[in-house]
mmCIF file of C-alpha atoms in Angstrom:
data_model
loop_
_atom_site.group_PDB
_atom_site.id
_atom_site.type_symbol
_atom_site.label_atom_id
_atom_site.label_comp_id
_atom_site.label_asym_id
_atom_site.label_seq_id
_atom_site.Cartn_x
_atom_site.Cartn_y
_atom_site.Cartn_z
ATOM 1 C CA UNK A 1183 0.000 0.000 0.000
ATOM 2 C CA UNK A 1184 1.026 3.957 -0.745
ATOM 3 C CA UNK A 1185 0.037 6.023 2.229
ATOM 4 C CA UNK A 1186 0.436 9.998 1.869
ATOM 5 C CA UNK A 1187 1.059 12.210 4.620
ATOM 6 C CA UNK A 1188 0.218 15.846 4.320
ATOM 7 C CA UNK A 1189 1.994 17.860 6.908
ATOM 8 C CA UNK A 1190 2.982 22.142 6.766
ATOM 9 C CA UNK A 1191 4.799 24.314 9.073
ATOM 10 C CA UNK A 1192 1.671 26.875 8.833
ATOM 11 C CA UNK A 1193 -0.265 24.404 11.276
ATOM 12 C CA UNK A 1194 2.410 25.210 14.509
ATOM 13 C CA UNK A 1195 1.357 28.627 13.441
ATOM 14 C CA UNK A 1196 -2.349 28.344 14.503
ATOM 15 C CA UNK A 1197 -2.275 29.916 18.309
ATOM 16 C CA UNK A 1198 -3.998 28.977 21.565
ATOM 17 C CA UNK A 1199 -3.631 30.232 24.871
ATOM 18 C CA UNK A 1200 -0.953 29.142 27.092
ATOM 19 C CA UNK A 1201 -2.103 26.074 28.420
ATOM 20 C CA UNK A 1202 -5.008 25.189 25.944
ATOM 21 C CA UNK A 1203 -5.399 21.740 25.388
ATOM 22 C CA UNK A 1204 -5.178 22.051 21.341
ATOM 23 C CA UNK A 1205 -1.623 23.173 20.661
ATOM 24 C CA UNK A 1206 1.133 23.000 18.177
ATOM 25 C CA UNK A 1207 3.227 20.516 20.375
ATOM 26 C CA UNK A 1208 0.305 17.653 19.324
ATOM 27 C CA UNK A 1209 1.741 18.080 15.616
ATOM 28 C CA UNK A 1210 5.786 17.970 16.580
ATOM 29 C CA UNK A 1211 5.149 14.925 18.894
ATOM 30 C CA UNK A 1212 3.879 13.000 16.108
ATOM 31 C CA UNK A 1213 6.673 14.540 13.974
ATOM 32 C CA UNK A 1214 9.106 12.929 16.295
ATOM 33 C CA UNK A 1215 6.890 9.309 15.782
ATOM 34 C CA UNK A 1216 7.246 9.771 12.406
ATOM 35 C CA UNK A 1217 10.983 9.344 12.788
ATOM 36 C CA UNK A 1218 11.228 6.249 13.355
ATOM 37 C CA UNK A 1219 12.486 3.792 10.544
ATOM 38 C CA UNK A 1220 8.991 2.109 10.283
ATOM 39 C CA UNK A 1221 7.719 5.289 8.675
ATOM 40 C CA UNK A 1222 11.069 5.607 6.153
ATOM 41 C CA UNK A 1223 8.320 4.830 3.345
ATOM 42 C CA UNK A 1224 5.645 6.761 4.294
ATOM 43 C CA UNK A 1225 5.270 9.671 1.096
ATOM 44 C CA UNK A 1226 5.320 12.823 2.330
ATOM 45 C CA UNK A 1227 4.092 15.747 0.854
ATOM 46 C CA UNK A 1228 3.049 19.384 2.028
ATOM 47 C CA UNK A 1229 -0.277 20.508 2.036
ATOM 48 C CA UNK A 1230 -1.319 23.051 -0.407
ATOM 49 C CA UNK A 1231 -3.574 25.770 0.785
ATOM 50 C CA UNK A 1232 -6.976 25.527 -0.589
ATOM 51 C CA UNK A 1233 -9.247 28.629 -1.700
ATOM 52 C CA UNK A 1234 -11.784 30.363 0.303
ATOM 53 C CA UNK A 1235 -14.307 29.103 -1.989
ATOM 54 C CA UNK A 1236 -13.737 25.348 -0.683
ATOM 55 C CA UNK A 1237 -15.060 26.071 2.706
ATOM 56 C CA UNK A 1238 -18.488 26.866 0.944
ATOM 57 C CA UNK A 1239 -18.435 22.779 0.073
ATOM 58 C CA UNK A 1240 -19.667 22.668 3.362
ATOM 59 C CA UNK A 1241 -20.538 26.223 4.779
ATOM 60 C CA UNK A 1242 -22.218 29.370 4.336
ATOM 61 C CA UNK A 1243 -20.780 32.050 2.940
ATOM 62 C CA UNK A 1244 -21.761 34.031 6.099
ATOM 63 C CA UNK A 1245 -20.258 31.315 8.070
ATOM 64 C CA UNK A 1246 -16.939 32.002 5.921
ATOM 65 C CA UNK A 1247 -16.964 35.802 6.506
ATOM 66 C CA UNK A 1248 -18.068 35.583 10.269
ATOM 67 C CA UNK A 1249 -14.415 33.530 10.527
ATOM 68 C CA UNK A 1250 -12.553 35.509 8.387
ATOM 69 C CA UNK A 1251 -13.451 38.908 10.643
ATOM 70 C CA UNK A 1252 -12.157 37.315 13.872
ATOM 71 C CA UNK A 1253 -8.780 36.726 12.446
ATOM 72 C CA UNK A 1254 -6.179 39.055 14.452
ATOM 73 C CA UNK A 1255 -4.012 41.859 12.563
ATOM 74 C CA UNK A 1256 -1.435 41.698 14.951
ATOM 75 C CA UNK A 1257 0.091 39.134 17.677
ATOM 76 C CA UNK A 1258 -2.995 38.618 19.235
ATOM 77 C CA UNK A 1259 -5.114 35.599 20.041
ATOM 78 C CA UNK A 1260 -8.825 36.095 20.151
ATOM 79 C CA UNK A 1261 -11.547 33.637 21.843
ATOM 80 C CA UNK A 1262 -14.118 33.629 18.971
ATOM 81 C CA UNK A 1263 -16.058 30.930 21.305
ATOM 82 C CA UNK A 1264 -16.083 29.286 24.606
ATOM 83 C CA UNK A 1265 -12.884 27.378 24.198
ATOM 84 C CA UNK A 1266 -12.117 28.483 20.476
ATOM 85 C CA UNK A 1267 -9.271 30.791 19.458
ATOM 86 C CA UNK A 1268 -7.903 32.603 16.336
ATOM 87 C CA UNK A 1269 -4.643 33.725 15.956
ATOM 88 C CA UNK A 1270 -2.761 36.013 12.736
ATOM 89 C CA UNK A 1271 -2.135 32.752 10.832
ATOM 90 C CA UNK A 1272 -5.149 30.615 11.531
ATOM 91 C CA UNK A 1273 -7.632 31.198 8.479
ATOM 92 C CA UNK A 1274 -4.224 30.164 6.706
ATOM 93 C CA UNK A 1275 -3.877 26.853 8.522
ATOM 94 C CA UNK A 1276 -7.238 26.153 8.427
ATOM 95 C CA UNK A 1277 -7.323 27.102 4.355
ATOM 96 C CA UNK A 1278 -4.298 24.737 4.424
ATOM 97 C CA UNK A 1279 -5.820 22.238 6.523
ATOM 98 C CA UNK A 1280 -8.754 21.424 4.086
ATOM 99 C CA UNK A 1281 -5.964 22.248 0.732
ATOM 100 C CA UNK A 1282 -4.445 18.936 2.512
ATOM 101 C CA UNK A 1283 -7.932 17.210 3.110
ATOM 102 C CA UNK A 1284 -9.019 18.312 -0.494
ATOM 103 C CA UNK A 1285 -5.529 16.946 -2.272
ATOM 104 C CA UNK A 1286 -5.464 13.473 -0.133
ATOM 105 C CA UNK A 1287 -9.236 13.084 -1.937
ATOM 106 C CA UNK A 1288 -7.622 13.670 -5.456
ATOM 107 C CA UNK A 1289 -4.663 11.371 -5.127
ATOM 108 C CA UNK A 1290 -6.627 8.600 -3.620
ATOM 109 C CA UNK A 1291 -9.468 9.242 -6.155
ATOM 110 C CA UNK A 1292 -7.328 9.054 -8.876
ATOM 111 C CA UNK A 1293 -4.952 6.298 -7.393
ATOM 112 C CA UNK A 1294 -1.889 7.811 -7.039
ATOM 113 C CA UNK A 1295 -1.990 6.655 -3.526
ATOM 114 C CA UNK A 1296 -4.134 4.049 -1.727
ATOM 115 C CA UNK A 1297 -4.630 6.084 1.388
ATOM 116 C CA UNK A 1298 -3.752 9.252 2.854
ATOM 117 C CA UNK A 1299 -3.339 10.913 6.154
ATOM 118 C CA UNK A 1300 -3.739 14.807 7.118
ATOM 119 C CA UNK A 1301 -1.960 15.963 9.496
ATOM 120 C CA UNK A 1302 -3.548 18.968 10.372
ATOM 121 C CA UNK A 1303 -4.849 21.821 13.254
ATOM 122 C CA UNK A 1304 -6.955 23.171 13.562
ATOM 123 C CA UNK A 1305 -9.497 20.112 13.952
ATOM 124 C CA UNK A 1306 -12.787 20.452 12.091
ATOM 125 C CA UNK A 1307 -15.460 17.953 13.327
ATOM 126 C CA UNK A 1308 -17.075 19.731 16.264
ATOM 127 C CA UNK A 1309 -17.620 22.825 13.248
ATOM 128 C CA UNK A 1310 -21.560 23.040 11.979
ATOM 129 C CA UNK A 1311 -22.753 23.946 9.219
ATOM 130 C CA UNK A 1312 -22.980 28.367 10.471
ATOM 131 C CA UNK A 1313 -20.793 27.896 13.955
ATOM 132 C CA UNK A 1314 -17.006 27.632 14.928
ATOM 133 C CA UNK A 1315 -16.596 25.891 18.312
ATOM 134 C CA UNK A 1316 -14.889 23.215 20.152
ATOM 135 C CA UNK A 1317 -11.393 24.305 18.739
ATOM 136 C CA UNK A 1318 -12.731 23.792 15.028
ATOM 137 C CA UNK A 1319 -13.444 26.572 12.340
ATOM 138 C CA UNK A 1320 -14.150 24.888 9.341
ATOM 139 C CA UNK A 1321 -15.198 21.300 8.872
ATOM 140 C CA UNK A 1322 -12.452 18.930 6.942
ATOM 141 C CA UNK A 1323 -14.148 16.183 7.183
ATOM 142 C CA UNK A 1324 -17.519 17.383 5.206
ATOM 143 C CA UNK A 1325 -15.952 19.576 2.690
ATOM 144 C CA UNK A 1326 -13.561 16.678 1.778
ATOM 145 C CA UNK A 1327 -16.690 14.598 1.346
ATOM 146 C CA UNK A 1328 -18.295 17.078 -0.447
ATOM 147 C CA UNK A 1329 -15.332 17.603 -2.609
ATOM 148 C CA UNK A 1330 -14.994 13.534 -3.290
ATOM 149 C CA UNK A 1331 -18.971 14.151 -4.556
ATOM 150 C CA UNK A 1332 -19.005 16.797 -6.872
ATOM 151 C CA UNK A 1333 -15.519 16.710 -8.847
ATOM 152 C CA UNK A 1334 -15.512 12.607 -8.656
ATOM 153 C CA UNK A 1335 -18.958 11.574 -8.704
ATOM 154 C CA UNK A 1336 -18.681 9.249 -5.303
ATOM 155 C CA UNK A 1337 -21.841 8.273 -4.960
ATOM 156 C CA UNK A 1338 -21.619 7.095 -1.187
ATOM 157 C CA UNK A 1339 -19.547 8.767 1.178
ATOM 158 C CA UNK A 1340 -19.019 7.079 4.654
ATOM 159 C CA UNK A 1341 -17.469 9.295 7.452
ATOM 160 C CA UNK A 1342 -16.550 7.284 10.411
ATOM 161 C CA UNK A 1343 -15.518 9.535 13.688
ATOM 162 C CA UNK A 1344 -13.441 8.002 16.793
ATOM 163 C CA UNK A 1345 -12.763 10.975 18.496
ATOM 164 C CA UNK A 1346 -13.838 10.922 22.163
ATOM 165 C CA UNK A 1347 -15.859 14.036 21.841
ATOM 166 C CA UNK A 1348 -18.607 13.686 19.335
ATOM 167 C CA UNK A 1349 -18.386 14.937 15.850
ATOM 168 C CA UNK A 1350 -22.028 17.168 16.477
ATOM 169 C CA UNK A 1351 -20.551 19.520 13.348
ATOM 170 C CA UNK A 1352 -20.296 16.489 10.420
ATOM 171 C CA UNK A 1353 -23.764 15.171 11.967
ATOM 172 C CA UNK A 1354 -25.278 18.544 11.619
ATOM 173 C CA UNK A 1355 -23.882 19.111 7.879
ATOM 174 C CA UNK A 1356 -24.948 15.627 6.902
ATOM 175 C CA UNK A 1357 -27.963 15.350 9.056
ATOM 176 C CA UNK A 1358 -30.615 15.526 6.021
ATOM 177 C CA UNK A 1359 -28.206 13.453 3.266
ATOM 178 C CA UNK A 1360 -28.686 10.127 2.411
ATOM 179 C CA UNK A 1361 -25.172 9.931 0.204
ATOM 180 C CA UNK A 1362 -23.073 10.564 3.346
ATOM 181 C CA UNK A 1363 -22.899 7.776 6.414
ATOM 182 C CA UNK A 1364 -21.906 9.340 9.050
ATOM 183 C CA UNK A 1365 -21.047 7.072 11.983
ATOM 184 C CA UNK A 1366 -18.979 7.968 15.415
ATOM 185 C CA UNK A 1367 -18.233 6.461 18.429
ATOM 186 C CA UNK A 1368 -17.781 8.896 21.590
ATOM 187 C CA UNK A 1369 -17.566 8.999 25.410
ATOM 188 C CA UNK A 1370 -21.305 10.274 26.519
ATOM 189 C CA UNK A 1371 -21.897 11.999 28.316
ATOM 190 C CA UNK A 1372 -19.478 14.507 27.622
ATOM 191 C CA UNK A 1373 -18.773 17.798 25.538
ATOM 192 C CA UNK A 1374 -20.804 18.905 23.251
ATOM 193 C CA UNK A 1375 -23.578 17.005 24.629
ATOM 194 C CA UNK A 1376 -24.840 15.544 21.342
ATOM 195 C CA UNK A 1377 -24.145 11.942 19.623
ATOM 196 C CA UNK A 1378 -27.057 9.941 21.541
ATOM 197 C CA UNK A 1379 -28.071 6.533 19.910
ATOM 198 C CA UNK A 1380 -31.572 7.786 18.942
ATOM 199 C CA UNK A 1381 -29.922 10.830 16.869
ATOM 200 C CA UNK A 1382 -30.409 8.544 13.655
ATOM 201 C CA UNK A 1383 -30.567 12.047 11.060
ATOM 202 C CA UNK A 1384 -34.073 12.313 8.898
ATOM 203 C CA UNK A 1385 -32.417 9.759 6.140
ATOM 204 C CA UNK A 1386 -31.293 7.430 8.870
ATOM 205 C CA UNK A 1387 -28.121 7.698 7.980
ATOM 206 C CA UNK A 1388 -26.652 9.054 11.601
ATOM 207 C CA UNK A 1389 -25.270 5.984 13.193
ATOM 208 C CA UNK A 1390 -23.934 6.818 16.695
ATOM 209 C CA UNK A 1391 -21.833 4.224 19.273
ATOM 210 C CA UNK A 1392 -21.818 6.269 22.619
ATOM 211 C CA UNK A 1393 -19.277 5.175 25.218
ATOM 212 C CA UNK A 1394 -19.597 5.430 29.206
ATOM 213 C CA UNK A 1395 -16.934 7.181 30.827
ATOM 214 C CA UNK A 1396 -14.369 4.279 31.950
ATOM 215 C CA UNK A 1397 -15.322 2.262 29.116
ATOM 216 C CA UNK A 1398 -11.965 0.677 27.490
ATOM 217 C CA UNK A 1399 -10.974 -2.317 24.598
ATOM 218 C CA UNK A 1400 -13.679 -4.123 25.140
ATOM 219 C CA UNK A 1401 -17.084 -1.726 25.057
ATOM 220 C CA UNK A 1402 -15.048 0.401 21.913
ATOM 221 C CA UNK A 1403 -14.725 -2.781 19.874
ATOM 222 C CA UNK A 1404 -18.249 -3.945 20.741
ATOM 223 C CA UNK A 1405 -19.729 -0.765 19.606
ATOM 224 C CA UNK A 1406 -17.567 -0.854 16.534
ATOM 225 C CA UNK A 1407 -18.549 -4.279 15.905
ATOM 226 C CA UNK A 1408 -22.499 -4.118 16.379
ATOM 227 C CA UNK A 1409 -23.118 -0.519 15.713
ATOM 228 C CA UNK A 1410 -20.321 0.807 12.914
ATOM 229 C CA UNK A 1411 -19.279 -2.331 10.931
ATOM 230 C CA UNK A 1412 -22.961 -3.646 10.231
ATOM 231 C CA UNK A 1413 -24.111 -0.439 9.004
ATOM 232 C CA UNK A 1414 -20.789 0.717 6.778
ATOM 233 C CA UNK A 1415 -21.522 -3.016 5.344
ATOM 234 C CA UNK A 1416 -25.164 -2.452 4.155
ATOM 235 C CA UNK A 1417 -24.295 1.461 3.189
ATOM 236 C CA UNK A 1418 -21.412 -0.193 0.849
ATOM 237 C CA UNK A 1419 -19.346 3.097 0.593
ATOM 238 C CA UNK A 1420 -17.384 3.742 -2.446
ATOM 239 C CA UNK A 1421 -15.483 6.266 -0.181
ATOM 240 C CA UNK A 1422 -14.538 6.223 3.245
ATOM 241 C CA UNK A 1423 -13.185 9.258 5.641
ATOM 242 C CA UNK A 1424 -11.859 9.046 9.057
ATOM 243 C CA UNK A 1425 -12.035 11.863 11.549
ATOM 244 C CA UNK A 1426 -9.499 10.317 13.289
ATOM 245 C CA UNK A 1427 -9.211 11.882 16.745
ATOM 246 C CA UNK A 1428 -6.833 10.406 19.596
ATOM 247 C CA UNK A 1429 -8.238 11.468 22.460
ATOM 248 C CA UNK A 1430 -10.078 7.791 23.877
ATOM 249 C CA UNK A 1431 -6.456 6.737 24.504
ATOM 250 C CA UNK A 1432 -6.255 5.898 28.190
ATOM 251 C CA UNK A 1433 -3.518 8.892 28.925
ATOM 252 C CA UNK A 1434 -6.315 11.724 27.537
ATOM 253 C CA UNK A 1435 -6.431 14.719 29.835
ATOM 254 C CA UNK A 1436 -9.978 15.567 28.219
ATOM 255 C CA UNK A 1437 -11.737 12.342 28.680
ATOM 256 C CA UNK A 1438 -12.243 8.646 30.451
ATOM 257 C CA UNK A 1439 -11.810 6.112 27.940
ATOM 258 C CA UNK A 1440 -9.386 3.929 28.185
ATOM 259 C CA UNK A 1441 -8.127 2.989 24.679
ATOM 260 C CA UNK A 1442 -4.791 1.714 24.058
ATOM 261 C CA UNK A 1443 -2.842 2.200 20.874
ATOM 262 C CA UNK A 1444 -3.340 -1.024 20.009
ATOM 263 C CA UNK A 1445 -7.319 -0.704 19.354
ATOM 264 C CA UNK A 1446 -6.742 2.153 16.993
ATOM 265 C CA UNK A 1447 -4.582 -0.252 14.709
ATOM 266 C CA UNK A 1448 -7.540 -2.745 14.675
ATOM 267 C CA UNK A 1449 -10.333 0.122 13.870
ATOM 268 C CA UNK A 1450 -8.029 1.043 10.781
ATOM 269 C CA UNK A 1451 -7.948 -2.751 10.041
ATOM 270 C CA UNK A 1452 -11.589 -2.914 9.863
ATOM 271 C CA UNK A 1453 -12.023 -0.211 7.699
ATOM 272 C CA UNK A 1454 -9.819 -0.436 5.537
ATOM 273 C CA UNK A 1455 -11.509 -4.438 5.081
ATOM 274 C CA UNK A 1456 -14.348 -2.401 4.638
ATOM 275 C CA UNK A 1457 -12.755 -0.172 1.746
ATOM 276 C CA UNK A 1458 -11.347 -3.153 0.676
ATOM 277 C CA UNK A 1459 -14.643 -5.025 -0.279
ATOM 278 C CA UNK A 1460 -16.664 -1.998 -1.120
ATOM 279 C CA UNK A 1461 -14.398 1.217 -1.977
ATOM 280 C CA UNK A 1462 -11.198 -0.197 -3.996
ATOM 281 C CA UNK A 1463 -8.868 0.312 -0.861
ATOM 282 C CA UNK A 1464 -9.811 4.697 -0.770
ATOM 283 C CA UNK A 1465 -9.315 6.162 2.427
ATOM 284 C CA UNK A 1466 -8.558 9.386 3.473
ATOM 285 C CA UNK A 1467 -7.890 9.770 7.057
ATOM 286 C CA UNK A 1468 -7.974 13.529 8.774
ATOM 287 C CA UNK A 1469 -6.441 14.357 12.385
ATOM 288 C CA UNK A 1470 -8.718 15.632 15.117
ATOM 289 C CA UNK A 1471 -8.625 15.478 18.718
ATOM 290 C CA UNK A 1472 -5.529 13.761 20.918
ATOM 291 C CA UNK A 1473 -4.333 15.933 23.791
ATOM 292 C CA UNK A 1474 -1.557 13.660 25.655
ATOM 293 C CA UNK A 1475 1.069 14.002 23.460
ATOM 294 C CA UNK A 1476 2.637 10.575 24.671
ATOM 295 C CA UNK A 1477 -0.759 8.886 23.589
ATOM 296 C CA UNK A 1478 -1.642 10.899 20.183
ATOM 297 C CA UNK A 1479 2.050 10.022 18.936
ATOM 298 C CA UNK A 1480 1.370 6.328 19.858
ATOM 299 C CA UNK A 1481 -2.241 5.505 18.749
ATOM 300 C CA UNK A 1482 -1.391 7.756 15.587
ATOM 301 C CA UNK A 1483 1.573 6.503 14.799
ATOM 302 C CA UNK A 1484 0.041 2.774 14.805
ATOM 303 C CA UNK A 1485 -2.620 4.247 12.999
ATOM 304 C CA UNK A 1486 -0.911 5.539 10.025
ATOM 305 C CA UNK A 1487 1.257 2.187 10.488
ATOM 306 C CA UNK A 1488 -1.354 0.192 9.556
ATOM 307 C CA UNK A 1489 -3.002 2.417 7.017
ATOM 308 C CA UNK A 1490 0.874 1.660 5.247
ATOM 309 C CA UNK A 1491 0.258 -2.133 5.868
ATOM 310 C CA UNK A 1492 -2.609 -2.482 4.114
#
């Protein structure tokens, strides 16, 4: 298998308070992963910076302005929400965040690569449709699916979210669309409050797996197994995009489930049997959430280890 990483230097430029959960040092940890000689094949490329117009994929053009006027002239960093900053240089990253999302869905569309991986901050999955929070401006996720639909004709998108917190943002874009799967596991309860099992979207194509806090191996790969699996098998994606947060690993400041490296491997396994039966091996993966830095360079590391395995 070819696996792609996208990576830029603009994302370290993206500033949070001192102290916020959602800083640069999540991106050079996994830098330093990426070191090692397992990774020696791994194709890496820089993210271009996409247009303004791609964030319309997925948002309002209001949504796109609102964003763009709480950007900071100078060295400043603004709270635009509750626990959501902006900083001189973040419309860039997050402009080259979704460049990276967009290009990993055109070399894996048109099989350069088999799979790719974007390693990018801000996250986007907590973003809605008209509203910025939960450290996310824009969504990746959806405008990558959205991008995958209208310049390739995929017919069925699948978005599967393991990020502890729940991915309210993709639900809300896709709530109403029966092309797009969207399926997430998730501690509950827990921020933002959403992701319950009888949120099912008004095409019934909202398939949530919520977690109990202290919940570890064992309940995650259940609710993969009964919940996720069955439904990504009778969706049959041609597609398949994974918000792939960190933050269920067991060392997770923001969170109590107690994942292990180890069970992120065997979620990429299963999908990518998945995109294997159904989707000709396509998988983009996007980075979200992961706030120890021991435990996001770990579980992504095996992560994108196993995306390279095949």
């Amino acid at each position: 298998m070819t696996t792609r990483l996208y990576e830029h230097k603009i994302f370290l430029e993206h500033n949070t308070p001192e102290g916020h959960p959602e800083r640069a040092d999540r991106l050079r940890s996994l830098a330093i992963a990426l070191e090692h000689p397992n990774f020696e094949k791994l194709d890496r490329k820089q993210a271009p910076q996409a247009n303004e117009d791609a964030v319309l994929l997925a948002h309002p053009e209001e949504h796109l302005r609102w964003v763009m006027s709480r950007i900071p002239e100078e060295d400043e960093i603004r709270q635009i929400e509750s626990d959501t900053y902006t900083s001189p240089k973040s419309l860039q990253a997050a402009l080259t965040g979704i460049g990276g999302a967009m290009a990993a869905v055109d070399d894996v569309l048109t099989g350069k690569v088999d799979n790719a991986f974007v390693a990018a901050r801000p996250p986007g999955h907590h973003a809605e449709k008209s509203k910025a929070m939960g450290f996310c401006l824009f969504n990746n996720a959806a405008i990558a699916a959205r991008h995958a639909q209208q310049v390739y004709g995929v017919e069925r998108v699948a978005i599967v979210d393991w990020d502890v917190h729940h991915g309210n943002g993709t639900q809300d874009i896709f709530w109403d669309d029966p092309s797009v799967l969207f399926c997430s596991t998730h501690q509950m309860p827990l921020y933002p409050g959403t992701g319950a099992k009888d949120e099912t979207g008004a095409k019934n194509t909202i398939v949530n797996a919520p977690l109990s806090p202290n919940d570890g191996s064992e309940h995650f790969r259940e609710a993969f197994k009964d919940r996720v699996l069955p439904r990504l098998q009778d969706f049959r994606p041609d597609f398949i995009i994974i918000s792939a947060g960190f933050d269920a690993h067991h060392r997770d400041p923001l969170a109590q489930i107690n994942l292990v490296g180890d069970d992120f491997d065997w979620a990429t396994g299963r999908l990518m049997e998945i995109a294997g039966k159904y989707a000709n091996n396509r998988v983009v993966s996007l980075l979200e959430g992961g706030y120890d830095l021991e435990g996001l360079a770990e579980s992504a590391g095996m992560h994108i280890c196993r995306l390279m395995k095949g």
